[in-house]
Short mmCIF file of C-alpha atoms and ligand atoms in Angstrom, two decimals:
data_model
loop_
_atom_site.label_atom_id
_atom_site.label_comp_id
_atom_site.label_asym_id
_atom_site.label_seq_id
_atom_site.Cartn_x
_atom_site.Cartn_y
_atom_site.Cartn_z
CA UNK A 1 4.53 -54.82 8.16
CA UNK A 2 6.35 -51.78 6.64
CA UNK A 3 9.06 -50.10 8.34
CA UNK A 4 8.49 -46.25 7.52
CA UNK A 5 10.90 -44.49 9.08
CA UNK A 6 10.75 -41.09 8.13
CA UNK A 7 7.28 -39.69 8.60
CA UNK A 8 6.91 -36.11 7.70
CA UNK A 9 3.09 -36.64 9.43
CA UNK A 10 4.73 -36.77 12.63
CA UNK A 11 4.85 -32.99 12.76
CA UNK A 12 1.23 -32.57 11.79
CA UNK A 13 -0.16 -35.14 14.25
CA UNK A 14 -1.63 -32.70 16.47
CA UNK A 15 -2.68 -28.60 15.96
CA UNK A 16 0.48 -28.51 19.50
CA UNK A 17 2.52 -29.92 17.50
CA UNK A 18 1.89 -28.23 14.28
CA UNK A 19 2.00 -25.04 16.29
CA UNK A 20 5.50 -25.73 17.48
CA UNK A 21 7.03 -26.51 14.13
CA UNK A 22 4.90 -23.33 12.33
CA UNK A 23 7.81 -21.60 10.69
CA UNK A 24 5.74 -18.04 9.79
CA UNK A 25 3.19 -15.68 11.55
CA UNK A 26 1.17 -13.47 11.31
CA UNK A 27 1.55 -10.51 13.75
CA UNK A 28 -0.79 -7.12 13.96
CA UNK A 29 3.13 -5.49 14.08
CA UNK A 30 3.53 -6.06 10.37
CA UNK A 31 -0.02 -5.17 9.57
CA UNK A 32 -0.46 -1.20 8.01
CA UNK A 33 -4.11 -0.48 7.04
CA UNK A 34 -5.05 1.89 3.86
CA UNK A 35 -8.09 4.30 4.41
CA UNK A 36 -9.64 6.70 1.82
CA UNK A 37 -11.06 9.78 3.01
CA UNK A 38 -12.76 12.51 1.03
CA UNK A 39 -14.23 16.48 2.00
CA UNK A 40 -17.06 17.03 3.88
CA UNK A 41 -18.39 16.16 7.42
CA UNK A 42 -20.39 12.71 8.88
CA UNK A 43 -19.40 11.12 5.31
CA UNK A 44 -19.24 7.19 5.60
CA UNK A 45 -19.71 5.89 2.51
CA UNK A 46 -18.61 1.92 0.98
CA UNK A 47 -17.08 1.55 -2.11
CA UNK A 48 -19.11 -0.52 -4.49
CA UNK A 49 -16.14 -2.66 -5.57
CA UNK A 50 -14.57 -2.93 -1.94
CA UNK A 51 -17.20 -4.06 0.28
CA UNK A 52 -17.11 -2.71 3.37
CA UNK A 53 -14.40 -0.46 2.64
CA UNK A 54 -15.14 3.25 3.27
CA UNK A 55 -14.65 7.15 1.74
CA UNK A 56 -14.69 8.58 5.38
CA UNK A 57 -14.49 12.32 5.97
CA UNK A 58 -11.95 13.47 7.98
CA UNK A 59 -13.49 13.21 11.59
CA UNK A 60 -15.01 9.92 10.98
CA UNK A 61 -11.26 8.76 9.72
CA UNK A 62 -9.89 9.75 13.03
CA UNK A 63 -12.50 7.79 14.86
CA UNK A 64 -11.47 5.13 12.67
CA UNK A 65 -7.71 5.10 13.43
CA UNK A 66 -8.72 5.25 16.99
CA UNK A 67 -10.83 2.27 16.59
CA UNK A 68 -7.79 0.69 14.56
CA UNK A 69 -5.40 1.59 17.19
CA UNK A 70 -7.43 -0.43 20.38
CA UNK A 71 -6.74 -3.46 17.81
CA UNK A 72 -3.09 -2.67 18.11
CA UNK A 73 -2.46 -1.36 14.36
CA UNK A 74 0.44 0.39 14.49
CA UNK A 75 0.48 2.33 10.94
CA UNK A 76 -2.14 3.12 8.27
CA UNK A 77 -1.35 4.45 4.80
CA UNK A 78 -3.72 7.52 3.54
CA UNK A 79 -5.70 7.61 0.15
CA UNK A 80 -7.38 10.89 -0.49
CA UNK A 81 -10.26 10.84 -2.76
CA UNK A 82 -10.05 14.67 -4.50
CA UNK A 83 -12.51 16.99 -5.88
CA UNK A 84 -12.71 17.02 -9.47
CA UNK A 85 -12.80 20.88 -9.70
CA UNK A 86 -9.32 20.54 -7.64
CA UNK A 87 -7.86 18.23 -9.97
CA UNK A 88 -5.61 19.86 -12.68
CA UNK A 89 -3.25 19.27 -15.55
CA UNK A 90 0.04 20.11 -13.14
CA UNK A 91 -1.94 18.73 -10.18
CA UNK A 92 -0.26 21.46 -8.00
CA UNK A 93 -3.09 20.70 -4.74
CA UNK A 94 -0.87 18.00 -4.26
CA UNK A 95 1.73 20.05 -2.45
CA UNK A 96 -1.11 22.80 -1.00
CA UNK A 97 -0.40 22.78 2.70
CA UNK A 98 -4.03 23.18 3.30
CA UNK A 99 -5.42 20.15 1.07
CA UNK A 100 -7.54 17.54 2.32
CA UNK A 101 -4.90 15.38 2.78
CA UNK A 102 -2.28 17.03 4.27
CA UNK A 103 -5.21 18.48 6.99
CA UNK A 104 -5.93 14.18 7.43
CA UNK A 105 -2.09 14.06 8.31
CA UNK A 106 -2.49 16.45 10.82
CA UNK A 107 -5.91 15.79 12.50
CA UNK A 108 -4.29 11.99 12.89
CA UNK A 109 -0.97 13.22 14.02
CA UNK A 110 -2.87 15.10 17.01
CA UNK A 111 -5.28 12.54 17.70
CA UNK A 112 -3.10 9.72 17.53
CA UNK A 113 0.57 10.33 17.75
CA UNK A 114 1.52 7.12 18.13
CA UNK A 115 0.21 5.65 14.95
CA UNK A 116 2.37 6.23 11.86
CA UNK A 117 1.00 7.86 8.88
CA UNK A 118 2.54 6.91 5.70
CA UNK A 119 1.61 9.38 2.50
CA UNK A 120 0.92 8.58 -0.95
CA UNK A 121 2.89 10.33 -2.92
CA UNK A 122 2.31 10.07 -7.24
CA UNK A 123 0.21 12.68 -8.65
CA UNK A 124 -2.74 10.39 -9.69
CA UNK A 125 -5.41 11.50 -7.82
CA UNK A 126 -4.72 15.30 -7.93
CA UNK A 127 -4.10 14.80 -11.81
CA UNK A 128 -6.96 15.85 -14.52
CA UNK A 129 -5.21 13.23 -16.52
CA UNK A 130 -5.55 10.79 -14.14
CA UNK A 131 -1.81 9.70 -14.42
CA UNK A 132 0.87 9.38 -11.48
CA UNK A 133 2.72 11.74 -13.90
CA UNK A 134 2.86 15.22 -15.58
CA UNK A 135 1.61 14.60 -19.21
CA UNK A 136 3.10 16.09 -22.18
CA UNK A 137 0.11 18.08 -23.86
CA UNK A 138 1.70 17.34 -27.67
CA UNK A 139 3.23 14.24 -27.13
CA UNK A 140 1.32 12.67 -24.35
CA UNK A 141 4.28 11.39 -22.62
CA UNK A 142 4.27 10.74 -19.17
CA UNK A 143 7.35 13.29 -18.02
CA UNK A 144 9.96 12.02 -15.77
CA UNK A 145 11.87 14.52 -14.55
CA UNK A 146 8.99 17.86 -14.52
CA UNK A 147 7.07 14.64 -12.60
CA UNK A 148 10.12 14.79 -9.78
CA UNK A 149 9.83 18.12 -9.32
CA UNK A 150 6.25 17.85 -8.06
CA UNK A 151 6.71 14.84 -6.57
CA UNK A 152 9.45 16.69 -4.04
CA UNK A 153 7.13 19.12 -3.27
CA UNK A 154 4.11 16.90 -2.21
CA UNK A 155 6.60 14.64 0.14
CA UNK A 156 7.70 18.18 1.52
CA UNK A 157 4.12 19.12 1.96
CA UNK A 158 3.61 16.03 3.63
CA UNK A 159 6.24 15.74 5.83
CA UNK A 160 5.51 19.39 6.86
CA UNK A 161 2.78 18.07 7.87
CA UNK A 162 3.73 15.13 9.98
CA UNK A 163 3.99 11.93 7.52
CA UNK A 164 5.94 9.80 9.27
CA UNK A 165 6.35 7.76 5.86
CA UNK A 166 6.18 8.96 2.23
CA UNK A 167 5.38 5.94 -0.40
CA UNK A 168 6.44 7.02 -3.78
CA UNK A 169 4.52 4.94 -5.74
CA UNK A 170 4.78 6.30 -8.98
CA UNK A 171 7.66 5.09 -10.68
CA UNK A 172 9.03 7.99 -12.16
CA UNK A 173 12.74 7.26 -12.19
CA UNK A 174 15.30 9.25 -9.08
CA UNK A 175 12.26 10.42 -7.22
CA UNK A 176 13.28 8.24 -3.92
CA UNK A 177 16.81 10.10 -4.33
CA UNK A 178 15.02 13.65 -4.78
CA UNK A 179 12.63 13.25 -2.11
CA UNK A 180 15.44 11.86 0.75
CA UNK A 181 17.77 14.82 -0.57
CA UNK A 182 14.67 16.97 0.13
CA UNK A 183 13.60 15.71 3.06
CA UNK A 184 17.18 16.18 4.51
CA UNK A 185 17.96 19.37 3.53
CA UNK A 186 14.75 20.68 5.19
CA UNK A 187 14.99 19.12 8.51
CA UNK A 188 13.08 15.32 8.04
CA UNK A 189 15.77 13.36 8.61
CA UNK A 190 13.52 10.87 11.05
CA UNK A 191 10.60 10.71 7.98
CA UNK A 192 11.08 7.72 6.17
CA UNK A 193 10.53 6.51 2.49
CA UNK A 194 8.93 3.27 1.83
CA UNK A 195 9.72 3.15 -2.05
CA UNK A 196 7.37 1.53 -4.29
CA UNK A 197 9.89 -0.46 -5.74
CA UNK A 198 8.91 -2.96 -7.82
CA UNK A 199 5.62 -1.58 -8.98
CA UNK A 200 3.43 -3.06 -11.58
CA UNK A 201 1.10 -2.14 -14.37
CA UNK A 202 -1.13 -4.60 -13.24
CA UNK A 203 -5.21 -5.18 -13.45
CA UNK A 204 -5.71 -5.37 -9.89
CA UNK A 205 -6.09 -2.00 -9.10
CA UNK A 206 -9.53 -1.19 -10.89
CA UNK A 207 -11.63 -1.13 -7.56
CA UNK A 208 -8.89 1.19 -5.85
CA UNK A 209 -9.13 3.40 -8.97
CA UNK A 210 -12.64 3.46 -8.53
CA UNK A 211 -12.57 4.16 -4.79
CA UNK A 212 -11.07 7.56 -5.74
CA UNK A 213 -11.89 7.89 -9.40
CA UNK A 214 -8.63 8.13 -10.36
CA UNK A 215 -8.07 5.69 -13.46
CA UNK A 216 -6.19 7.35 -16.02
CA UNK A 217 -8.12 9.25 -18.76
CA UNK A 218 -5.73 8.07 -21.71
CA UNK A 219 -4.16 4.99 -22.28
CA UNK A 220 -2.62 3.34 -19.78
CA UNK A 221 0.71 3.10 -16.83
CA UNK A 222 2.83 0.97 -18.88
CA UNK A 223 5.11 3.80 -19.37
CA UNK A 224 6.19 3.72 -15.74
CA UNK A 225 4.73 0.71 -14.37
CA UNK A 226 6.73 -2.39 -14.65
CA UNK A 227 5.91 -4.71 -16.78
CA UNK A 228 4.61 -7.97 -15.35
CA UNK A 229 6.64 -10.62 -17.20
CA UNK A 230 9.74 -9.19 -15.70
CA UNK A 231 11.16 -10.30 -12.47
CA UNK A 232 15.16 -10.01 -12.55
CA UNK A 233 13.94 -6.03 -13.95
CA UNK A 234 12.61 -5.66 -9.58
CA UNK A 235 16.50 -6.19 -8.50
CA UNK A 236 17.60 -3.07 -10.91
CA UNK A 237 14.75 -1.41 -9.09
CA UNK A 238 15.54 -2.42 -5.94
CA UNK A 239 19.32 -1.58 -6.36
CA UNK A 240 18.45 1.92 -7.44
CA UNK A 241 16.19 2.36 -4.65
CA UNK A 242 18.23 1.16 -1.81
CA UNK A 243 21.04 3.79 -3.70
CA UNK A 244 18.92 6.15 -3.38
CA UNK A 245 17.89 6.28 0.04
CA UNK A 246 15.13 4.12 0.58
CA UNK A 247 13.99 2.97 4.03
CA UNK A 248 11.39 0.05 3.43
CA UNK A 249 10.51 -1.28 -0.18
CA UNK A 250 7.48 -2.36 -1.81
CA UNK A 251 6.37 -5.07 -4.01
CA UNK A 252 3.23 -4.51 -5.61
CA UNK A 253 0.74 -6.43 -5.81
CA UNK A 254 1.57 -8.97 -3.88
CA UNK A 255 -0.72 -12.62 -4.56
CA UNK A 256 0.59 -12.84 -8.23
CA UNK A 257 3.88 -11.39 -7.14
CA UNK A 258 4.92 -13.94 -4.47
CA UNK A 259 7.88 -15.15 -6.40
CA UNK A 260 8.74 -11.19 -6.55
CA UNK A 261 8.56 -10.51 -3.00
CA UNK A 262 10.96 -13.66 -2.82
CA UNK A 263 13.87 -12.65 -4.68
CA UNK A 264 13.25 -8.99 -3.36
CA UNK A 265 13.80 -10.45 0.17
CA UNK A 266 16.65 -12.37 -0.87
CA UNK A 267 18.82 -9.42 -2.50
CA UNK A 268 17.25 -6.57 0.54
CA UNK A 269 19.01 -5.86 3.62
CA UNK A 270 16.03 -3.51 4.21
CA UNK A 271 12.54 -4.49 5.18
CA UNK A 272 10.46 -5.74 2.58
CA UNK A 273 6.83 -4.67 2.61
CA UNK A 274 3.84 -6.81 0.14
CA UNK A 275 0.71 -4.92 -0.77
CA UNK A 276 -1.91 -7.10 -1.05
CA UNK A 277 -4.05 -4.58 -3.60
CA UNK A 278 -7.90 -3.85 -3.95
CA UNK A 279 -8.70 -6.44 -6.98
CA UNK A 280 -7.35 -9.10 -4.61
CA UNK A 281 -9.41 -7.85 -2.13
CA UNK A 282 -12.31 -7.45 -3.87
CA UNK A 283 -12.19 -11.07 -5.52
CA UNK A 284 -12.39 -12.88 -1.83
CA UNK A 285 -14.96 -10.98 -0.97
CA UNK A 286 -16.79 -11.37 -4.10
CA UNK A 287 -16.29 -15.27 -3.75
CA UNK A 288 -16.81 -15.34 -0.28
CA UNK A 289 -20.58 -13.27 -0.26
CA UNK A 290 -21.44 -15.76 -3.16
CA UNK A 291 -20.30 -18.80 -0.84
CA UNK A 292 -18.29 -20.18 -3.05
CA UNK A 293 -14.90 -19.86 -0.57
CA UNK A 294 -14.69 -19.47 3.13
CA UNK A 295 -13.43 -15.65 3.40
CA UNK A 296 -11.80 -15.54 6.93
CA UNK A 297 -9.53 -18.18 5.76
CA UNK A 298 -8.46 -17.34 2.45
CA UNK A 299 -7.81 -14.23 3.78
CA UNK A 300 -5.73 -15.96 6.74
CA UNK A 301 -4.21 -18.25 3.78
CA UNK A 302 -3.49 -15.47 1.86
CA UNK A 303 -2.03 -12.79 4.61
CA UNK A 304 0.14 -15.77 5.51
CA UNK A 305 1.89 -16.52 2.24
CA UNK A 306 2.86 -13.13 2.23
CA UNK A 307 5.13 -13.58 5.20
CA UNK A 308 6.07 -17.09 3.91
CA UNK A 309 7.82 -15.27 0.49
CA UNK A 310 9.36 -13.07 2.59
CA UNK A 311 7.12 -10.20 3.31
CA UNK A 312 8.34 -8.32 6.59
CA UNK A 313 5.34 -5.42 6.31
CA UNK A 314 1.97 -6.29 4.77
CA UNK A 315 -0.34 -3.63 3.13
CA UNK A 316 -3.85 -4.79 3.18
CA UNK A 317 -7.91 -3.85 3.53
CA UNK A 318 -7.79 -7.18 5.55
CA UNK A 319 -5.49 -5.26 7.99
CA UNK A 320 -8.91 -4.52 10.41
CA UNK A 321 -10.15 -7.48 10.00
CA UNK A 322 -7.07 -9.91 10.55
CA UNK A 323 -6.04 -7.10 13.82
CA UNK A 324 -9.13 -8.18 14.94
CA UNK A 325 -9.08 -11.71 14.85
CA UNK A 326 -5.58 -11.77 16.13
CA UNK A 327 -6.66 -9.64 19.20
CA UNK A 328 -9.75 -12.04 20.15
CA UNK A 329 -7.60 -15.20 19.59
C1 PBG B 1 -1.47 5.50 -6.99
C2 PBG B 1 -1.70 4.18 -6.34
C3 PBG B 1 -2.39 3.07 -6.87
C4 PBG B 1 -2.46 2.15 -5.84
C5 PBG B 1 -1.78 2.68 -4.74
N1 PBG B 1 -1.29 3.94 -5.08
C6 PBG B 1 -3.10 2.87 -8.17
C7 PBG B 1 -2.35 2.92 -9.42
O1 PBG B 1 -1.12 2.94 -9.48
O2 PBG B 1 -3.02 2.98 -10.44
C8 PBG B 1 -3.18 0.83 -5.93
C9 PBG B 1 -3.65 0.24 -4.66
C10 PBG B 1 -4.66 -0.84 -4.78
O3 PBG B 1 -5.08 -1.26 -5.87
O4 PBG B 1 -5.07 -1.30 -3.71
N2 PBG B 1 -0.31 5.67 -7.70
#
């Protein structure tokens, strides 16, 4: 008979026992759920590459974050998909106190104080270029620090109108600084900056580009974006953010950026937040309606190895769904 003294088995024996010994978790806390919302009125409407993802108009968005809120979401992040007649080469509707999006902010505000609202701020969507940046008309540079200026104004807009937390996610370079400078100077001192730190240029996001139509209509982000064969390049990010101000920072995406969201939460005395982005999305549910994985638990699988890197906030369209399963188990 062997002697086998150390069994590593003995702490999988039972699902108790594994239970005890679990060293991560999910919890509906960490969870923040992005929405897209476009004009008009009774407008539900999925997006082809995100199934059962919506484009809800504003009063069926607040029904929404109601809904989200009996699940016990705390925050959702806000996506507005814009006009194309409003979309222009300085994409100035991004700071109009009466856009779409900064009327969402407030309708949610008043109908659910309690749940944060974090902003989008880059000026993709509001951009006839389709880039998160002013574009040279000669050159076709994407231009840093004319891209600040705007990007100062939308967080102000924002904030104005009750963003609890602005997400640069843009990249141009000293925009966290700009914005927290901004934001102080005008009274938000309580509004809070989750920085899109380490950002990048990555595939993943075709469906959310198609969800609001806002792929770029030259070339492509690699300008700004970070480049994904870099890691060691997300701790120069992350230094410069956390100099400039930042609350919370980002690491997106977040399945092929595990290792990412690692060292991030190694070198971070702030909170570190993963955003698991629409391609990922859309490739379990693609798999899953074909049968060929089990969806609920890859996305279980896949929620949890965020928090296993490191991951103290989670962005992700499984936000509902996971809230829900959490709440009924
Ligand atoms: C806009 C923005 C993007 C995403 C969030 N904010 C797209 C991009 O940078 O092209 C992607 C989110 C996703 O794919 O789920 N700057």
């Amino acid at each position: 008979m062997q002697i086998i003294s150390k069994r590593a088995r003995r702490l999988r024996h039972s699902e108790a026992m594994r239970s005890l010994v679990q060293e991560n978790s999910l919890s509906v806390n960490d969870l923040i759920m992005p929405l897209f919302f476009k004009a008009g009125k009774n407008i539900k409407e999925e997006i082809s590459s995100m199934p059962q993802q919506y484009r809800y108009s504003v009063e069926l968005l607040v029904d929404k974050v109601k809904e989200l809120e009996d699940l016990g979401l705390k925050a959702v992040s806000l996506f507005p998909c814009v006009e194309e007649n409003l979309k222009t080469s300085d994409a100035k509707e991004a700071f109009n106190p009466e856009s779409l999006n900064q009327k969402a902010i407030r309708a949610l505000k008043e109908a659910c104080p309690d749940i944060l609202v974090m902003s989008d701020v880059a000026l993709d969507p509001y951009n006839s270029d389709g880039h998160d940046g002013l574009v040279d008309k000669v050159s076709g540079e994407i231009l840093n620090d004319e891209t600040v200026e705007v990007l100062v104004k939308m967080a102000l807009a924002q904030a104005q109108a009750g963003s609890d937390i602005i997400g640069p996610s843009d990249m141009m370079d000293g925009r966290v600084g700009m914005i927290r400078k901004a934001l102080e100077k005008n009274g938000y001192k309580n509004t809070s900056i989750m920085a899109y730190t380490a950002k990048y240029a990555s595939s993943f996001y075709g469906p959310f580009r198609d969800a609001l139509d806002s792929a770029p209509k030259a070339g492509d982000k690699k300008t700004y974006q970070m480049n994904y064969a870099n890691s060691t390049e997300a701790l120069k990010e992350l230094e410069m953010d956390i100099n400039e101000g930042a609350d919370i920072v980002m690491v997106k995406p977040g399945l092929s950026f595990l290792d990412i969201i690692y060292r991030v939460k190694q070198a971070s005395t702030l909170p570190v937040a993963a955003y698991n982005v629409s391609g990922e999305y859309a490739m379990i549910m693609a798999a899953s309606e074909k049968g060929y994985i089990d969806g609920e638990k890859v996305m279980i699988e896949t929620l949890t190895s965020f928090k296993r890197a490191g991951a103290d906030i989670i962005l992700s369209y499984f936000s509902e769904r996971m809230a829900s399963l959490l709440k009924n188990s």
